[in-house]
Short mmCIF file of C-alpha atoms and ligand atoms in Angstrom, two decimals:
data_model
loop_
_atom_site.label_atom_id
_atom_site.label_comp_id
_atom_site.label_asym_id
_atom_site.label_seq_id
_atom_site.Cartn_x
_atom_site.Cartn_y
_atom_site.Cartn_z
CA UNK A 1 -6.10 -57.10 -163.31
CA UNK A 2 -4.93 -54.02 -165.20
CA UNK A 3 -7.72 -51.92 -166.65
CA UNK A 4 -7.40 -49.15 -169.23
CA UNK A 5 -9.86 -46.27 -168.90
CA UNK A 6 -9.74 -43.87 -171.87
CA UNK A 7 -10.64 -40.33 -170.80
CA UNK A 8 -13.01 -38.95 -173.41
CA UNK A 9 -12.06 -35.40 -172.43
CA UNK A 10 -9.33 -35.68 -175.06
CA UNK A 11 -11.65 -37.06 -177.77
CA UNK A 12 -13.46 -35.05 -180.44
CA UNK A 13 -16.79 -34.20 -178.76
CA UNK A 14 -18.50 -34.16 -182.15
CA UNK A 15 -17.65 -37.86 -182.55
CA UNK A 16 -17.77 -39.25 -179.02
CA UNK A 17 -19.62 -42.40 -180.02
CA UNK A 18 -16.98 -43.30 -182.61
CA UNK A 19 -14.16 -42.64 -180.14
CA UNK A 20 -15.75 -44.86 -177.51
CA UNK A 21 -16.50 -47.71 -179.92
CA UNK A 22 -12.97 -47.60 -181.26
CA UNK A 23 -11.32 -47.89 -177.85
CA UNK A 24 -13.84 -50.50 -176.71
CA UNK A 25 -13.04 -52.71 -179.68
CA UNK A 26 -9.33 -52.30 -178.91
CA UNK A 27 -9.83 -53.71 -175.42
CA UNK A 28 -10.50 -50.67 -173.24
CA UNK A 29 -12.13 -51.73 -169.97
CA UNK A 30 -13.82 -48.60 -168.66
CA UNK A 31 -14.84 -45.22 -170.08
CA UNK A 32 -13.64 -42.30 -167.93
CA UNK A 33 -15.89 -39.24 -167.98
CA UNK A 34 -14.52 -35.96 -166.59
CA UNK A 35 -17.20 -33.67 -165.18
CA UNK A 36 -16.01 -30.11 -164.44
CA UNK A 37 -18.03 -27.18 -163.18
CA UNK A 38 -15.84 -24.11 -163.61
CA UNK A 39 -15.70 -23.67 -159.82
CA UNK A 40 -13.79 -26.55 -158.29
CA UNK A 41 -11.61 -26.58 -161.40
CA UNK A 42 -11.17 -23.81 -163.97
CA UNK A 43 -12.86 -25.65 -166.83
CA UNK A 44 -16.39 -26.72 -167.82
CA UNK A 45 -17.09 -30.01 -169.57
CA UNK A 46 -20.16 -32.22 -169.55
CA UNK A 47 -23.13 -33.25 -167.46
CA UNK A 48 -25.73 -36.03 -167.14
CA UNK A 49 -27.23 -35.63 -170.66
CA UNK A 50 -23.85 -36.47 -172.21
CA UNK A 51 -23.51 -39.50 -169.93
CA UNK A 52 -26.99 -40.64 -170.97
CA UNK A 53 -25.99 -40.43 -174.64
CA UNK A 54 -22.72 -42.28 -174.08
CA UNK A 55 -24.61 -44.97 -172.17
CA UNK A 56 -26.37 -45.91 -175.39
CA UNK A 57 -23.19 -46.60 -177.35
CA UNK A 58 -21.23 -48.82 -174.97
CA UNK A 59 -21.69 -51.60 -172.45
CA UNK A 60 -18.42 -50.72 -170.69
CA UNK A 61 -18.67 -49.31 -167.16
CA UNK A 62 -18.87 -45.52 -167.13
CA UNK A 63 -16.47 -44.04 -164.57
CA UNK A 64 -17.70 -40.56 -163.72
CA UNK A 65 -15.05 -38.32 -162.15
CA UNK A 66 -16.83 -35.41 -160.49
CA UNK A 67 -14.65 -32.30 -160.33
CA UNK A 68 -17.49 -30.18 -159.00
CA UNK A 69 -18.51 -28.31 -155.87
CA UNK A 70 -21.49 -29.75 -153.97
CA UNK A 71 -21.31 -33.18 -155.63
CA UNK A 72 -24.18 -34.59 -153.52
CA UNK A 73 -26.78 -32.80 -155.62
CA UNK A 74 -25.58 -34.54 -158.79
CA UNK A 75 -25.16 -38.15 -157.71
CA UNK A 76 -28.72 -39.21 -158.48
CA UNK A 77 -28.79 -37.48 -161.92
CA UNK A 78 -25.55 -39.20 -162.93
CA UNK A 79 -26.76 -42.59 -161.70
CA UNK A 80 -30.01 -42.09 -163.61
CA UNK A 81 -27.97 -41.20 -166.70
CA UNK A 82 -26.11 -44.51 -166.47
CA UNK A 83 -22.96 -43.91 -164.41
CA UNK A 84 -21.54 -47.15 -162.97
CA UNK A 85 -18.74 -45.66 -160.91
CA UNK A 86 -18.86 -42.23 -159.28
CA UNK A 87 -15.77 -40.64 -157.78
CA UNK A 88 -15.84 -37.53 -155.62
CA UNK A 89 -12.94 -35.34 -154.56
CA UNK A 90 -12.25 -35.42 -150.85
CA UNK A 91 -11.62 -31.67 -151.17
CA UNK A 92 -15.29 -31.10 -152.10
CA UNK A 93 -17.01 -33.28 -149.48
CA UNK A 94 -17.98 -31.95 -146.10
CA UNK A 95 -19.60 -35.27 -145.17
CA UNK A 96 -17.52 -37.79 -147.03
CA UNK A 97 -19.00 -40.87 -145.35
CA UNK A 98 -22.53 -39.75 -146.18
CA UNK A 99 -21.66 -38.96 -149.78
CA UNK A 100 -19.92 -42.30 -150.39
CA UNK A 101 -22.74 -44.24 -148.75
CA UNK A 102 -25.24 -42.40 -150.87
CA UNK A 103 -23.39 -43.33 -154.07
CA UNK A 104 -23.42 -46.99 -153.01
CA UNK A 105 -27.05 -46.95 -151.94
CA UNK A 106 -28.01 -45.64 -155.37
CA UNK A 107 -26.29 -48.61 -156.97
CA UNK A 108 -23.00 -47.14 -158.21
CA UNK A 109 -19.47 -47.98 -157.09
CA UNK A 110 -18.09 -45.18 -154.92
CA UNK A 111 -14.60 -43.82 -155.33
CA UNK A 112 -12.69 -41.02 -153.72
CA UNK A 113 -10.20 -38.71 -155.44
CA UNK A 114 -7.21 -36.87 -154.02
CA UNK A 115 -5.52 -33.88 -155.63
CA UNK A 116 -1.74 -34.11 -155.83
CA UNK A 117 -1.34 -31.77 -152.87
CA UNK A 118 -3.89 -33.55 -150.64
CA UNK A 119 -2.55 -35.93 -148.03
CA UNK A 120 -3.36 -39.64 -147.95
CA UNK A 121 -4.21 -39.09 -144.28
CA UNK A 122 -7.53 -37.59 -145.38
CA UNK A 123 -8.55 -41.14 -146.36
CA UNK A 124 -7.84 -42.81 -143.05
CA UNK A 125 -11.49 -43.34 -142.18
CA UNK A 126 -13.07 -43.42 -145.64
CA UNK A 127 -10.82 -46.01 -147.25
CA UNK A 128 -13.09 -48.83 -146.07
CA UNK A 129 -16.06 -47.22 -147.85
CA UNK A 130 -14.71 -47.10 -151.39
CA UNK A 131 -14.18 -49.50 -154.26
CA UNK A 132 -11.36 -47.39 -155.67
CA UNK A 133 -9.14 -44.45 -154.83
CA UNK A 134 -8.26 -42.13 -157.68
CA UNK A 135 -4.88 -40.50 -157.20
CA UNK A 136 -4.56 -37.39 -159.34
CA UNK A 137 -1.16 -37.40 -160.99
CA UNK A 138 -1.69 -33.86 -162.33
CA UNK A 139 -3.72 -30.99 -160.91
CA UNK A 140 -7.26 -31.53 -162.17
CA UNK A 141 -8.92 -29.34 -164.77
CA UNK A 142 -7.29 -30.07 -168.10
CA UNK A 143 -6.08 -32.95 -170.19
CA UNK A 144 -2.63 -33.02 -171.71
CA UNK A 145 -0.68 -31.97 -168.63
CA UNK A 146 2.65 -33.36 -167.54
CA UNK A 147 2.72 -36.22 -165.01
CA UNK A 148 3.92 -35.15 -161.54
CA UNK A 149 6.63 -37.71 -160.67
CA UNK A 150 6.32 -37.34 -156.90
CA UNK A 151 2.84 -38.89 -157.05
CA UNK A 152 4.42 -42.31 -157.75
CA UNK A 153 5.59 -42.55 -154.18
CA UNK A 154 2.11 -41.57 -153.01
CA UNK A 155 0.66 -44.50 -154.97
CA UNK A 156 3.15 -46.83 -153.27
CA UNK A 157 2.25 -45.52 -149.83
CA UNK A 158 -1.45 -45.94 -150.57
CA UNK A 159 -0.91 -49.51 -151.72
CA UNK A 160 0.90 -50.23 -148.46
CA UNK A 161 -1.92 -48.70 -146.41
CA UNK A 162 -4.57 -50.71 -148.29
CA UNK A 163 -2.59 -53.93 -147.80
CA UNK A 164 -1.87 -53.19 -144.15
CA UNK A 165 -5.56 -52.58 -143.43
CA UNK A 166 -6.57 -55.71 -145.38
CA UNK A 167 -8.88 -53.70 -147.65
CA UNK A 168 -9.74 -54.30 -151.28
CA UNK A 169 -9.86 -50.76 -152.69
CA UNK A 170 -8.17 -50.51 -156.06
CA UNK A 171 -5.88 -47.67 -157.07
CA UNK A 172 -6.70 -45.59 -160.14
CA UNK A 173 -4.35 -42.94 -161.54
CA UNK A 174 -5.33 -40.00 -163.71
CA UNK A 175 -3.34 -37.32 -165.46
CA UNK A 176 -0.31 -37.44 -167.72
CA UNK A 177 -0.39 -41.25 -167.88
CA UNK A 178 1.57 -42.43 -170.92
CA UNK A 179 3.33 -45.47 -172.31
CA UNK A 180 6.48 -44.13 -170.64
CA UNK A 181 5.20 -44.16 -167.06
CA UNK A 182 2.63 -46.97 -167.10
CA UNK A 183 5.14 -49.60 -165.98
CA UNK A 184 6.24 -47.52 -162.98
CA UNK A 185 2.64 -46.78 -162.03
CA UNK A 186 1.62 -50.43 -162.16
CA UNK A 187 4.67 -51.51 -160.19
CA UNK A 188 3.75 -48.88 -157.60
CA UNK A 189 0.27 -50.35 -157.16
CA UNK A 190 -2.02 -48.71 -159.71
CA UNK A 191 -4.37 -51.10 -161.52
CA UNK A 192 -6.78 -48.69 -163.24
CA UNK A 193 -5.08 -46.37 -165.71
CA UNK A 194 -6.92 -43.31 -166.99
CA UNK A 195 -5.41 -42.11 -170.24
CA UNK A 196 -6.63 -39.18 -172.34
CA UNK A 197 -4.32 -37.40 -174.71
CA UNK A 198 -1.92 -40.26 -175.28
CA UNK A 199 -4.82 -42.24 -176.75
CA UNK A 200 -6.93 -39.64 -178.52
CA UNK A 201 -4.17 -37.41 -179.86
CA UNK A 202 -2.56 -40.39 -181.56
CA UNK A 203 -3.52 -41.13 -185.16
CA UNK A 204 -4.15 -44.74 -184.10
CA UNK A 205 -5.97 -44.67 -180.71
CA UNK A 206 -6.76 -48.39 -180.84
CA UNK A 207 -3.08 -49.29 -181.14
CA UNK A 208 -2.26 -47.11 -178.12
CA UNK A 209 -4.95 -48.85 -176.03
CA UNK A 210 -3.50 -52.24 -176.95
CA UNK A 211 0.04 -51.10 -176.13
CA UNK A 212 -0.96 -49.60 -172.79
CA UNK A 213 -2.71 -52.81 -171.83
CA UNK A 214 0.22 -54.97 -172.89
CA UNK A 215 2.77 -52.88 -170.98
CA UNK A 216 0.50 -52.71 -167.93
CA UNK A 217 -0.13 -56.44 -167.86
CA UNK A 218 3.53 -57.28 -168.40
CA UNK A 219 4.49 -55.00 -165.49
CA UNK A 220 1.87 -56.58 -163.24
CA UNK A 221 2.99 -60.08 -164.19
CA UNK A 222 6.58 -59.22 -163.29
CA UNK A 223 5.46 -58.59 -159.72
CA UNK A 224 3.00 -61.37 -158.85
CA UNK A 225 0.79 -60.74 -155.87
CA UNK A 226 1.31 -57.00 -156.05
CA UNK A 227 -2.19 -56.01 -157.07
C1 DX5 B 301 -7.87 -34.04 -165.61
C2 DX5 B 301 -8.79 -35.20 -165.87
C3 DX5 B 301 -8.16 -36.32 -166.60
C4 DX5 B 301 -7.65 -35.99 -167.97
C5 DX5 B 301 -6.51 -36.94 -168.29
O1 DX5 B 301 -8.48 -33.16 -164.72
O2 DX5 B 301 -9.29 -35.73 -164.66
O3 DX5 B 301 -9.03 -37.46 -166.66
O4 DX5 B 301 -8.61 -36.10 -168.96
O5 DX5 B 301 -6.00 -36.60 -169.52
P1 DX5 B 301 -4.48 -36.83 -169.90
O6 DX5 B 301 -4.26 -38.29 -170.00
O7 DX5 B 301 -4.36 -36.10 -171.19
O8 DX5 B 301 -3.65 -36.18 -168.80
ZN1 ZN B 302 -10.41 -37.68 -164.68
#
């Protein structure tokens, strides 16, 4: 199953509800919410009150990507606000097992995120604890950056590790994902595609969502059993 997750970071914050409804009606599967604290990444975005407002305008799962130091303190507030998935960066977690277990015990789906320069080896033990692994395909902090091509091979290696270990974690990719690289990403093993600027900087965001989904599903169908 290929899922499209529009990143609302690229939407007009004065009209978030409209942006979400538009992509939902075009077939988006998940809403990706980028939370930045100005410390772990050099940008500040939104917190639990924004998630609580978004929660009222969509029934889609809310995928909260925490780019913050000390994420443990914010898990409960985001769950209370309506987050369905919570992903933490391995670079920010001193006790990764405890953090992931706490996300699950509070009723959200735990995910772990790796920066482009962080090795897959850091996941050796934690892979069994997550529903999804988010591979950053740009350095986190800003939308609209260029995809780093070497991350494709990282996605392939992760898919092989997941298969080899007989686990069910899904692979999500985030950063610089466009209609041009979606096919390669899906063929490499990604099944959750976070897309910001390509959707929201287009005059017809709904059409882009439909195209991304069509290309993603066609690529997956060309390689049965891959995902
Ligand atoms: C970057 C964020 C991404 C970003 C993706 O730190 O995690 O979710 O919004 O945006 P695009 O698709 O524009 O790279
Ligand atoms: Zn993100």
